[in-house]
Coordinates of C-alpha atoms in Angstrom, one line a residue:
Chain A
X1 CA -3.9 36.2 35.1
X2 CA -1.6 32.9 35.8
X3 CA -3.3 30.1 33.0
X4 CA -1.3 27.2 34.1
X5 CA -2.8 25.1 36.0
X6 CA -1.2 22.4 38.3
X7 CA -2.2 20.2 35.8
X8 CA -0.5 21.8 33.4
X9 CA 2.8 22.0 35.7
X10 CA 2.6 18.3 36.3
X11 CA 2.2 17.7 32.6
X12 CA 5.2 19.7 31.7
X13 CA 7.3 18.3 34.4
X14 CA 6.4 14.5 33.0
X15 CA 7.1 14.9 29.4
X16 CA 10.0 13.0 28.2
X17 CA 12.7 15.3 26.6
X18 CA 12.5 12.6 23.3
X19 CA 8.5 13.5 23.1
X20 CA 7.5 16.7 22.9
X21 CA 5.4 18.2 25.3
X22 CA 2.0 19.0 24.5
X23 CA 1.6 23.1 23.9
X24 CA -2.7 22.3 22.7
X25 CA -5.1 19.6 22.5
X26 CA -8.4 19.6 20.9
X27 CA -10.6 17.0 22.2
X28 CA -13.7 15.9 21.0
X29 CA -13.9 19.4 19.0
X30 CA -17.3 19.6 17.2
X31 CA -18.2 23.1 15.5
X32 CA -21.3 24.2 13.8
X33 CA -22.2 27.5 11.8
X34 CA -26.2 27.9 12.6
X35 CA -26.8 24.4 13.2
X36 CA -24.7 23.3 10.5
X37 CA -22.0 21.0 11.3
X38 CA -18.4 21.7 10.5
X39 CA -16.3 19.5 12.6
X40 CA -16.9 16.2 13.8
X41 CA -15.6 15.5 16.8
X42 CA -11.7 16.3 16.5
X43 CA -8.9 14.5 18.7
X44 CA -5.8 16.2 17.9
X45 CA -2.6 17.5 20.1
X46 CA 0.1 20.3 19.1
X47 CA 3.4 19.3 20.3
X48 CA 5.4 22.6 21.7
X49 CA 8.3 24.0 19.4
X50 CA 7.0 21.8 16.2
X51 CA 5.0 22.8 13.2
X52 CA 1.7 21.3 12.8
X53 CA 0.3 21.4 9.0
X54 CA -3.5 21.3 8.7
X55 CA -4.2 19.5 5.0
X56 CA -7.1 18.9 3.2
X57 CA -9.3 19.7 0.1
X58 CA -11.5 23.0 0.6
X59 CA -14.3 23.2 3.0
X60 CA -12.7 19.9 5.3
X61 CA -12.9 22.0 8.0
X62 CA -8.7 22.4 8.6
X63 CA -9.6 26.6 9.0
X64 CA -12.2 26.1 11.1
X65 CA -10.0 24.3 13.4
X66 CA -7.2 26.3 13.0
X67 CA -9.6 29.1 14.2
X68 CA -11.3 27.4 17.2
X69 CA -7.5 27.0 18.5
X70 CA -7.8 30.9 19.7
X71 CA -11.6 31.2 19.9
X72 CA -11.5 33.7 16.5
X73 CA -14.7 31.4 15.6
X74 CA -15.9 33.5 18.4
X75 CA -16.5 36.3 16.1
X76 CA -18.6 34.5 13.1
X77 CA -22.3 34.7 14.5
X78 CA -24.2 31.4 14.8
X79 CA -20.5 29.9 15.2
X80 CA -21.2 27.3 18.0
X81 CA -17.8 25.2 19.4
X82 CA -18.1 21.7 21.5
X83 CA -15.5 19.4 22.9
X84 CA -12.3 20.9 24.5
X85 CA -9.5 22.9 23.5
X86 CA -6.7 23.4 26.2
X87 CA -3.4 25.4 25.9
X88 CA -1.4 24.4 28.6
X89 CA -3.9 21.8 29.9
X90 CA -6.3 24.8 30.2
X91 CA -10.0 25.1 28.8
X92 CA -9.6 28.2 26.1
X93 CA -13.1 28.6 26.0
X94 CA -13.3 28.7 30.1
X95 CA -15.5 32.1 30.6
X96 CA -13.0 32.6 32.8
X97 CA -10.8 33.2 29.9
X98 CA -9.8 36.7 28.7
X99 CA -9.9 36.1 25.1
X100 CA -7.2 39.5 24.1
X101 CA -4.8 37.6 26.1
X102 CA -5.7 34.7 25.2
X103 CA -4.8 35.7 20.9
X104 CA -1.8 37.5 22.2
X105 CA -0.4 34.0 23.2
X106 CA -1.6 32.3 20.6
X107 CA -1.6 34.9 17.3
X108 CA -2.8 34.7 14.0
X109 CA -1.4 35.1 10.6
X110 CA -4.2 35.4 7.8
X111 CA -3.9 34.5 4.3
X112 CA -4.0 37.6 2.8
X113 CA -0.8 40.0 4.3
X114 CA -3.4 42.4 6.3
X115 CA -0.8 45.1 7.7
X116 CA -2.8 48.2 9.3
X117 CA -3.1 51.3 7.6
X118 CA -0.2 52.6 9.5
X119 CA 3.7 53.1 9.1
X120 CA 5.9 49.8 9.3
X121 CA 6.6 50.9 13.1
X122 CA 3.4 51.6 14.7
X123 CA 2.2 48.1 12.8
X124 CA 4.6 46.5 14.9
X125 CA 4.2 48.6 18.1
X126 CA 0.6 48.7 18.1
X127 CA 0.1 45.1 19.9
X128 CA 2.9 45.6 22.7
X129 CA 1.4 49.1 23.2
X130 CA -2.4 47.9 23.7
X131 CA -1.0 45.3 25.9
X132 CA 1.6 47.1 28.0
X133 CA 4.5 44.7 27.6
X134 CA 6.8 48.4 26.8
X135 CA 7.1 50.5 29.8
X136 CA 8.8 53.5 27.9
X137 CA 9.9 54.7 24.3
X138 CA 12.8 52.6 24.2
X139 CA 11.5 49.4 25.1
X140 CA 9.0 49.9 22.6
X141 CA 11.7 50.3 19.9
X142 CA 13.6 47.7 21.3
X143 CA 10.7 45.3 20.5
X144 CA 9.7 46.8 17.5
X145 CA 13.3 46.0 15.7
X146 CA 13.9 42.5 17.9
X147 CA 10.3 41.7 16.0
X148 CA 11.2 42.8 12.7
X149 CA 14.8 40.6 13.2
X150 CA 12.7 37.5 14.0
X151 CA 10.5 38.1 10.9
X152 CA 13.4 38.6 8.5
X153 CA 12.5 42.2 7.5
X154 CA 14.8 44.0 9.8
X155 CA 17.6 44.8 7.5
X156 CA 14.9 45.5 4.6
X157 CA 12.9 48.3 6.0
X158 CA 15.1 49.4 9.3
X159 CA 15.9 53.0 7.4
X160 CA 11.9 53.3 6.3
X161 CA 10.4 52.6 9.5
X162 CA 8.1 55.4 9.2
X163 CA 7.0 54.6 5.7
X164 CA 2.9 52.7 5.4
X165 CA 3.4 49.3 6.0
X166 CA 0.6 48.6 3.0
X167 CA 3.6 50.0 0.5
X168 CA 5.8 47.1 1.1
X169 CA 6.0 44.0 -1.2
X170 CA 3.2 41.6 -0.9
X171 CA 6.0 38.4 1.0
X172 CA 7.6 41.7 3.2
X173 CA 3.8 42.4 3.9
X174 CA 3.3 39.0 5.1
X175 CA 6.9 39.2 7.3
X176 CA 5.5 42.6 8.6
X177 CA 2.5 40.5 9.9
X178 CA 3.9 37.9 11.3
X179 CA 6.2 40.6 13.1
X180 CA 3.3 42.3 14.4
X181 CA 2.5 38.5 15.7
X182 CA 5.4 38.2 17.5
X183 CA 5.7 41.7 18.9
X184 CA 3.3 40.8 21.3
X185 CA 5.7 37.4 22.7
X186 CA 3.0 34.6 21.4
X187 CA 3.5 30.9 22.3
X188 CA 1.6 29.7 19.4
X189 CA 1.2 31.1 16.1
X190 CA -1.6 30.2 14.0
X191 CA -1.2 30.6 10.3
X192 CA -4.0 30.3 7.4
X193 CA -2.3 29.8 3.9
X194 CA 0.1 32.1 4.8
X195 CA 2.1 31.9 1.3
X196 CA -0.9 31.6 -1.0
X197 CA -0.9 35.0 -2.0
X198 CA 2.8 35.0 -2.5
X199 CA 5.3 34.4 -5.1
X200 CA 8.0 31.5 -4.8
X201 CA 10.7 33.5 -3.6
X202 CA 8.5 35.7 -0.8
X203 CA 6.8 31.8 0.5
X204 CA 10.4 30.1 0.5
X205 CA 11.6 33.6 2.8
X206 CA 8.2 33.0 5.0
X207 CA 9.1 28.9 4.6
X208 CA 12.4 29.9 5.8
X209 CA 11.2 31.7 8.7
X210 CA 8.7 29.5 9.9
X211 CA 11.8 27.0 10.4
X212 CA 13.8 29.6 12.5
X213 CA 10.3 30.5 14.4
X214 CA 10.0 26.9 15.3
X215 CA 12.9 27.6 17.7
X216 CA 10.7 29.4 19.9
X217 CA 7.3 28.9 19.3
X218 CA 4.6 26.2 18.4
X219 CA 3.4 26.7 15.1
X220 CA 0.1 25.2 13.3
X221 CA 0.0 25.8 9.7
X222 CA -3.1 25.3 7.4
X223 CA -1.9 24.8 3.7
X224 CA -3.3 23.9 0.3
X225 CA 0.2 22.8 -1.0
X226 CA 1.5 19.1 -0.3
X227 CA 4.9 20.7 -1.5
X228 CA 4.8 23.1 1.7
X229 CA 3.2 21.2 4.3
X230 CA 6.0 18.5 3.9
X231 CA 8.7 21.0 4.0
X232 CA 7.9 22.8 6.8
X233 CA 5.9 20.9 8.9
X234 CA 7.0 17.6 11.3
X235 CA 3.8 16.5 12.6
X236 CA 0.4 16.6 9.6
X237 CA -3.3 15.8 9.8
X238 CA -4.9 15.7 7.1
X239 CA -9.2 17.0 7.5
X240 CA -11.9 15.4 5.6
X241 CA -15.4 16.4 5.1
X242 CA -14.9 18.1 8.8
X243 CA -13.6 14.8 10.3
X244 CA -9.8 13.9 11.3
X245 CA -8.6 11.7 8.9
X246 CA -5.4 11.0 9.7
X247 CA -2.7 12.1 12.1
X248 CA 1.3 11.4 12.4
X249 CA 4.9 12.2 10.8
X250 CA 5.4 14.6 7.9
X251 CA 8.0 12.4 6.7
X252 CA 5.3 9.2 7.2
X253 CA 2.4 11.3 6.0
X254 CA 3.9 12.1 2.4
X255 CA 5.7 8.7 1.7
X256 CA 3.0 6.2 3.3
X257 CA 0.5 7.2 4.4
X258 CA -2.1 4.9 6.8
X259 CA -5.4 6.1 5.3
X260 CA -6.5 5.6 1.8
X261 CA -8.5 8.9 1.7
X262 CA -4.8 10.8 2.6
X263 CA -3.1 8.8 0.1
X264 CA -5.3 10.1 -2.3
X265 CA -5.5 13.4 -1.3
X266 CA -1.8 13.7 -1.5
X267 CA -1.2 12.2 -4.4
X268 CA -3.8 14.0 -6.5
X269 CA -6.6 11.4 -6.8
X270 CA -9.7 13.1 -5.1
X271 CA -12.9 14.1 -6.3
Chain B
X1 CA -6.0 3.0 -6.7
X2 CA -8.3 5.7 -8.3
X3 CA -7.0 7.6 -10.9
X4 CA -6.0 10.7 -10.9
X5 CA -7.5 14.0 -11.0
X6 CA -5.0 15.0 -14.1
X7 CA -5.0 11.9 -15.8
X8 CA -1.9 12.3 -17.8
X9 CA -0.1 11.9 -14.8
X10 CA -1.8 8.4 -15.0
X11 CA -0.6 8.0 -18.7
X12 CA 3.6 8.8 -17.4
X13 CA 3.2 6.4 -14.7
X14 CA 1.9 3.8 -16.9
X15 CA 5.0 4.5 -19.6
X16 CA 7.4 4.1 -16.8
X17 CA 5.9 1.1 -15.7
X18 CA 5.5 -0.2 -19.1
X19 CA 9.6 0.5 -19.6
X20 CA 9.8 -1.7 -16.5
X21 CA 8.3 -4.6 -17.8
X22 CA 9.9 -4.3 -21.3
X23 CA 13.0 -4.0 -19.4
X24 CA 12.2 -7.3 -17.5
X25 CA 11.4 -8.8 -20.4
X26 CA 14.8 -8.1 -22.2
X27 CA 16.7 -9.4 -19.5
X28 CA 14.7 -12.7 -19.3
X29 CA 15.3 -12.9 -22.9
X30 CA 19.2 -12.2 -23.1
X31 CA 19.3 -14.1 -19.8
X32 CA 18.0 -17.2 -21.6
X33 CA 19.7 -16.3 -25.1
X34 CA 23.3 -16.2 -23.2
X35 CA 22.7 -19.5 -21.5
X36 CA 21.5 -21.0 -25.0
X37 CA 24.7 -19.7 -26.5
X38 CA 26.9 -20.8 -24.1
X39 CA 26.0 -24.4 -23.8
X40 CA 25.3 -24.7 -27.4
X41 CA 28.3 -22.6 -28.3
X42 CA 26.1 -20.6 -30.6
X43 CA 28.4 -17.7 -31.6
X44 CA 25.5 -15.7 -33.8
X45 CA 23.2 -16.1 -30.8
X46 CA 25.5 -14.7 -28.1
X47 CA 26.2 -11.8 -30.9
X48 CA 22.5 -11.1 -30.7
X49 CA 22.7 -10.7 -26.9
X50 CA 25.7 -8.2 -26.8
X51 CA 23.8 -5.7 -29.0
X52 CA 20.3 -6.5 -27.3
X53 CA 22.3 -4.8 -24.5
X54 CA 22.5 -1.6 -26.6
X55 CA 18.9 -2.0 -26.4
X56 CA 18.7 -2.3 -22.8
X57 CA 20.9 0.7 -21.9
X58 CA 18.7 3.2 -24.0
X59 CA 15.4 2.0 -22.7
X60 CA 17.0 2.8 -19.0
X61 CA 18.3 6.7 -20.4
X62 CA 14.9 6.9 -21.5
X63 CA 13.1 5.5 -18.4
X64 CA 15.9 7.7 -16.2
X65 CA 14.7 11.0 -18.5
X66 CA 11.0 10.6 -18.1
X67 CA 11.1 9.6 -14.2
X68 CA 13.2 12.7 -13.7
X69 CA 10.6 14.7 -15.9
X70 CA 7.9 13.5 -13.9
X71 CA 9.0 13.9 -10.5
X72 CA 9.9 17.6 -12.2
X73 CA 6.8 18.0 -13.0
X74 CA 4.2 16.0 -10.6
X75 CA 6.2 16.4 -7.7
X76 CA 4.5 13.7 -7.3
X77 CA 3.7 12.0 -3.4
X78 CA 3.3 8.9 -0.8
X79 CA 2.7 5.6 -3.6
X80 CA 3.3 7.7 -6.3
X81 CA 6.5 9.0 -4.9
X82 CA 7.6 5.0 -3.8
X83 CA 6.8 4.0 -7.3
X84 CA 8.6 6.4 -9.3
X85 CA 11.9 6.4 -7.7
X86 CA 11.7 2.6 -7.0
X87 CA 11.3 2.4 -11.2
X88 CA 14.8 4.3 -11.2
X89 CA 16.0 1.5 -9.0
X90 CA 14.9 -1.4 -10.6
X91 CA 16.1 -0.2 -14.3
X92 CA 19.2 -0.3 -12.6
X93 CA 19.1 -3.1 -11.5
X94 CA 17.6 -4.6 -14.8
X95 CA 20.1 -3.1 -16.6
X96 CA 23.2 -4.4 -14.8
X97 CA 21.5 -7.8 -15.1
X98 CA 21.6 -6.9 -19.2
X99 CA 25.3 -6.3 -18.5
X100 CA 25.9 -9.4 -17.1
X101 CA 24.2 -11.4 -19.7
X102 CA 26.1 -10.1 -22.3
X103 CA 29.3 -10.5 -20.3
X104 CA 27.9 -14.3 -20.5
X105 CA 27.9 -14.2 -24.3
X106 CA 30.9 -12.5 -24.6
X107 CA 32.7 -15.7 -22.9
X108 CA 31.0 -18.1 -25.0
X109 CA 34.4 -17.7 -28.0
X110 CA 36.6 -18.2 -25.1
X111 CA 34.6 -21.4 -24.1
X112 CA 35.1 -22.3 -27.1
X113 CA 34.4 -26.0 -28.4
X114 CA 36.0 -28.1 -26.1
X115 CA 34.1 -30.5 -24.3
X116 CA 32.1 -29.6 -21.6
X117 CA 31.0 -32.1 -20.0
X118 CA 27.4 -33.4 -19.4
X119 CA 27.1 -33.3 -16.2
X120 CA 28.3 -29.5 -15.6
X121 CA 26.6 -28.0 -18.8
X122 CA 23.5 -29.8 -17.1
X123 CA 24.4 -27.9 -13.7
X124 CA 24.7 -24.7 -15.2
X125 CA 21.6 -25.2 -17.3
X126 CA 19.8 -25.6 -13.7
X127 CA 21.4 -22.4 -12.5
X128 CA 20.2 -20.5 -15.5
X129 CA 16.9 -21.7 -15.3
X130 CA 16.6 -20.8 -11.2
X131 CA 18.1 -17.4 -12.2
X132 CA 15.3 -16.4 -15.0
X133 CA 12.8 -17.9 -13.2
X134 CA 13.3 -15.6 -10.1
X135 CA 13.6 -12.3 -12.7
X136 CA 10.5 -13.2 -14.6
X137 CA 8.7 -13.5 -11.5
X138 CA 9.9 -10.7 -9.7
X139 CA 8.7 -8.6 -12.3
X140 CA 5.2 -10.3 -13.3
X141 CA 4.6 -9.6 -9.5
X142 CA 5.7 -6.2 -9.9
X143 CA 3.8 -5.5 -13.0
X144 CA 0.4 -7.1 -11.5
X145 CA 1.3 -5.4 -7.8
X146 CA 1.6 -8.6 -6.2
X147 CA 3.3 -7.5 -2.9
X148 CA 3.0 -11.1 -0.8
X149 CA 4.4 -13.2 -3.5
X150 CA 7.9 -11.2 -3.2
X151 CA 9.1 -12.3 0.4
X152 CA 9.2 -15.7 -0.8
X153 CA 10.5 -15.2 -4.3
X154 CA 13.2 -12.9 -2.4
X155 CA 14.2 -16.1 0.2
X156 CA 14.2 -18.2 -3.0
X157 CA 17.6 -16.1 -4.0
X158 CA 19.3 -18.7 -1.5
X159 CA 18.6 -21.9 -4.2
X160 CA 20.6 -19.8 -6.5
X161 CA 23.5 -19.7 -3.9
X162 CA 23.6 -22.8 -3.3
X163 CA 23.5 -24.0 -6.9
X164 CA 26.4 -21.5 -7.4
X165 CA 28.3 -23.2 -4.8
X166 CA 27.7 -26.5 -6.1
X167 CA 29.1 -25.4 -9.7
X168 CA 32.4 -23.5 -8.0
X169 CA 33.3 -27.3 -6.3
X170 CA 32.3 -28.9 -9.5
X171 CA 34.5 -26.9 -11.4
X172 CA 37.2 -27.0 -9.0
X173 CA 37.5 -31.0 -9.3
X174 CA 37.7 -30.7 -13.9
X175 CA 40.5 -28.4 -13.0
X176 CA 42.0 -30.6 -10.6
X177 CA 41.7 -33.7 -12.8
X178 CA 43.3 -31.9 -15.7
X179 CA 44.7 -28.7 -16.4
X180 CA 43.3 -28.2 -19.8
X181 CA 40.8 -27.2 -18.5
X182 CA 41.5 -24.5 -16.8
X183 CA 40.8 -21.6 -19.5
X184 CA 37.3 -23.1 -20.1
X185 CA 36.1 -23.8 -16.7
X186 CA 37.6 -20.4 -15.4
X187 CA 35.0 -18.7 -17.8
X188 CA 32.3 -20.9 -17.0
X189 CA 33.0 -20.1 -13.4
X190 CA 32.7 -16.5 -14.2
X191 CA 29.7 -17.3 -15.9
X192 CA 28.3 -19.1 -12.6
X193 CA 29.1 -16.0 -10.8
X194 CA 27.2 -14.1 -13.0
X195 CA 24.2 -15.6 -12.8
X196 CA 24.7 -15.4 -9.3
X197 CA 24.8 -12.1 -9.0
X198 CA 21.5 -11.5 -11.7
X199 CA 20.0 -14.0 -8.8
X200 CA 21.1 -10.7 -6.2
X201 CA 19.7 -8.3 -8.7
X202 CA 16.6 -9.9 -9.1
X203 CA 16.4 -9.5 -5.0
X204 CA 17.1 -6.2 -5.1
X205 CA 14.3 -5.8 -7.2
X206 CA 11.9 -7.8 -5.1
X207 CA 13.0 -5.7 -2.3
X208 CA 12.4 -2.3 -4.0
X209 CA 8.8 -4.1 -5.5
X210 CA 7.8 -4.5 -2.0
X211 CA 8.4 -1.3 -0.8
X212 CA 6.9 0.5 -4.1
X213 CA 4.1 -1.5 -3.3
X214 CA 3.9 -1.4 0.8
X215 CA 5.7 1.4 1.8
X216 CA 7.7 -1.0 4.5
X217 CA 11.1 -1.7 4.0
X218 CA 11.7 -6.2 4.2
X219 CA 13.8 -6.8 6.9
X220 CA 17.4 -6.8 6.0
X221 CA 18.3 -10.2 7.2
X222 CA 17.6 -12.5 4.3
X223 CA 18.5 -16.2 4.3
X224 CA 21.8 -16.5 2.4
X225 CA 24.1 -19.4 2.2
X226 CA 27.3 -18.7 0.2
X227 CA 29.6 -21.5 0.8
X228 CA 32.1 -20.9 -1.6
X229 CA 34.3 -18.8 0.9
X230 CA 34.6 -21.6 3.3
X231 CA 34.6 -24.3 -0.1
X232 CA 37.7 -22.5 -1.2
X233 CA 40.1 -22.1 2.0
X234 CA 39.0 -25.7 2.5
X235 CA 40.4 -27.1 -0.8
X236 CA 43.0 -25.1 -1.4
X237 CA 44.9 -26.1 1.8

């Protein structure tokens, strides 16, 4: 199924090479859980080939966002989405829509390092082989180690491919996911405190990575450290009791920012 | 601003900022003291002012040590960020304005006795006064946040200038009209530069003030009239 629409084309051919083109745009996005509202009525684009960081204190409604982008909200029962989210210029929630491909283009990373119960090859292989982007063995493999190189894990487990993936170390586990993201050729990659469950030197190999990644893909990044968000991201918006406080710059966000509420946030003052 | 969350962060930020302001208060202090000494030839006095500086160099280590521990351990963000690094800044600055206080007092032997006259101990007496003015209220409106009363104050710098020049001519014509008075009026112009240059310091401050405060940068184009350039090629031909 061809997504882009001539909108879409049009939009592409029209961005400036100085302004990045728009890869998502949530407009007017409202969720509620069973009647209960979440977000309030979110404006907010995702330039192509940047990082996006999602900040703000717990239950602001940054994740649930993050999670409308590639209709995983679907999943959570009495999970009810308004507005509109496009990738591309087009509707994701169009019923049209088929919603594998639509999370092979735009993946997830979870918080917790979630690598299947499976060697550190068929972790990999397993979303290129449900989809059909290999046509034989050696495509397959071709993929599999082209992932892993991406990731940064390549020259750590290349001779223990056929080991569990769920023996590695907790930041190579997180690598291994975010391999088994990219196996599948995403456009955006969604990530949901990707580093919280990691020590310094595993989140500064993932920080690392997400900078190299940024190369290809469009990244959004939900965070509960200031510290990461400015070193990784360029653009921040910073989520408040489920409404979009602020929007712009990292490097504007973390020095001055425009509203009081981010200022505080940022520098420690809430609650 | 709230306070924070972990309120000893609160209590560092506050010892920086109370360093600042003792700081600013020193310098106003051997600002005035040098001038004192100088046109009262007050040896004693201007002794005072070359070990306050002592003073003024290890309040700057210390404010130096606990920024750096702070930003070690806060990491601290947005005003925060502005305020702590701009307190690095300005003890700096406050300190080289200690510096140039005492070089001040340190000229007031070579001065000596000799007469100076009225008119030009009543000039520099002016320029002194312009010059602590603008660093006390640089930082009183630093200390009490007062971001709108700093353009101004900044722009002000340009009466110090123009004072300066005024001296540099004045001095020119003693030397002129006898050569005695060479060794004497060449340290007072020193001194006149000096002050000139606290004047700049006392700017700079302002400037980093503002953007501790604001977050925007003052436009670097500042009116500034230094005549002494022109003055000088102009006499000496």
């Amino acid at each position: 199924m061809n997504m882009l629409t001539d909108a879409a084309v049009e939009q592409k051919l029209h961005s400036t090479s100085n302004e990045a083109a728009i890869k998502m745009r949530g407009k007017d996005v409202t969720v509620h859980y069973n009647g209960k509202q979440a977000l309030f009525g979110v404006n907010l684009d995702v330039p192509e080939q940047q990082v996006t960081a999602l900040i703000g204190p717990s239950g602001c409604g940054k994740s649930t966002f993050l999670r409308s982008l590639n209709r995983m909200n679907d999943t959570i029962e009495g999970c009810r989405v308004g507005g509109e989210i496009t990738l591309d210029g087009d509707d994701v929630y169009d019923p049209r829509i088929d919603v594998v491909e639509l999370r092979a283009r735009v993946g997830m990373v979870f918080q917790k390092p979630n690598p299947f119960p499976k060697s550190i090859y068929e972790n990999v292989a397993y979303g290129p082989r449900i989809h059909g982007i290999a046509r034989n063995k050696s495509e397959l493999d071709q993929i599999v180690e082209s992932s892993l190189e991406k990731a940064a894990l390549w020259s750590e487990v290349k001779d223990r491919l056929n080991e569990p993936g769920t023996g590695l170390s907790g930041g190579q586990q997180q690598r291994l996911c975010i391999a088994r993201a990219i196996a599948v050729s995403p456009e955006v990659i969604l990530m949901d405190e990707p580093c919280s469950a990691l020590d310094p030197i595993a989140t500064a190999k993932v920080e690392e990575l997400i900078d190299e990644l940024r190369e290809n893909y469009t990244i959004v990044i939900v965070t509960h450290s200031m510290q990461q968000a400015a070193r990784v991201s360029q653009r921040t918006a910073m989520f408040h009791l489920g409404y979009l406080v602020e929007e712009g710059a990292t490097d504007k966000m973390f020095t001055n920012p425009d509203d009081k509420r981010t200022q505080d946030y940022i520098t420690g003052r809430f609650g | 601003m709230g306070e924070h969350t972990v309120t000893s962060f609160d209590d560092e930020l506050e010892i920086i900022d109370t360093l600042i302001r003792e700081m600013g208060d020193l310098s106003g202090s051997m600002l005035g003291d040098a001038t004192r000494a100088l046109l009262q030839s007050d040896n004693a006095l201007a002794q005072r002012v070359i070990s306050d500086d002592a003073i003024m160099d290890a309040k700057q280590r210390d404010l130096d040590e606990k920024a750096i521990t702070l930003i070690a351990r806060r990491q601290p963000m947005a005003q925060d960020l502005r305020s702590v690094v701009g307190a690095i800044r300005m003890a700096a600055d406050l300190e080289r304005v200690g510096d140039l206080a005492k070089n001040i007092a340190k000229r007031v032997g070579a001065v000596g006795q000799r007469v100076t006259p009225r008119s030009l101990s009543h000039s520099i007496e002016t320029m002194a006064d312009l010059v602590n003015a603008q660093v006390s209220a640089v930082v009183e409106n630093y200390v009490s946040r007062n971001a709108d009363a700093l353009p101004p104050l900044r722009a002000a710098d340009e009466k110090i200038d123009i004072q300066y020049t005024a001296i540099f001519r004045e001095l020119l014509t003693y030397m002129m009209e006898d050569p005695r008075n060479i060794t004497a009026c060449t340290h007072l112009l020193f001194c006149a530069k000096n002050l000139e240059r606290i004047g700049d310091h006392a700017t700079n401050i302002a400037e980093n003030a503002y953007y501790v405060m604001t977050g925007d940068q003052l436009p670097l184009q500042r009116p500034k009239m230094d005549e002494t350039a022109i003055t000088g090629t102009g006499t000496s031909g």
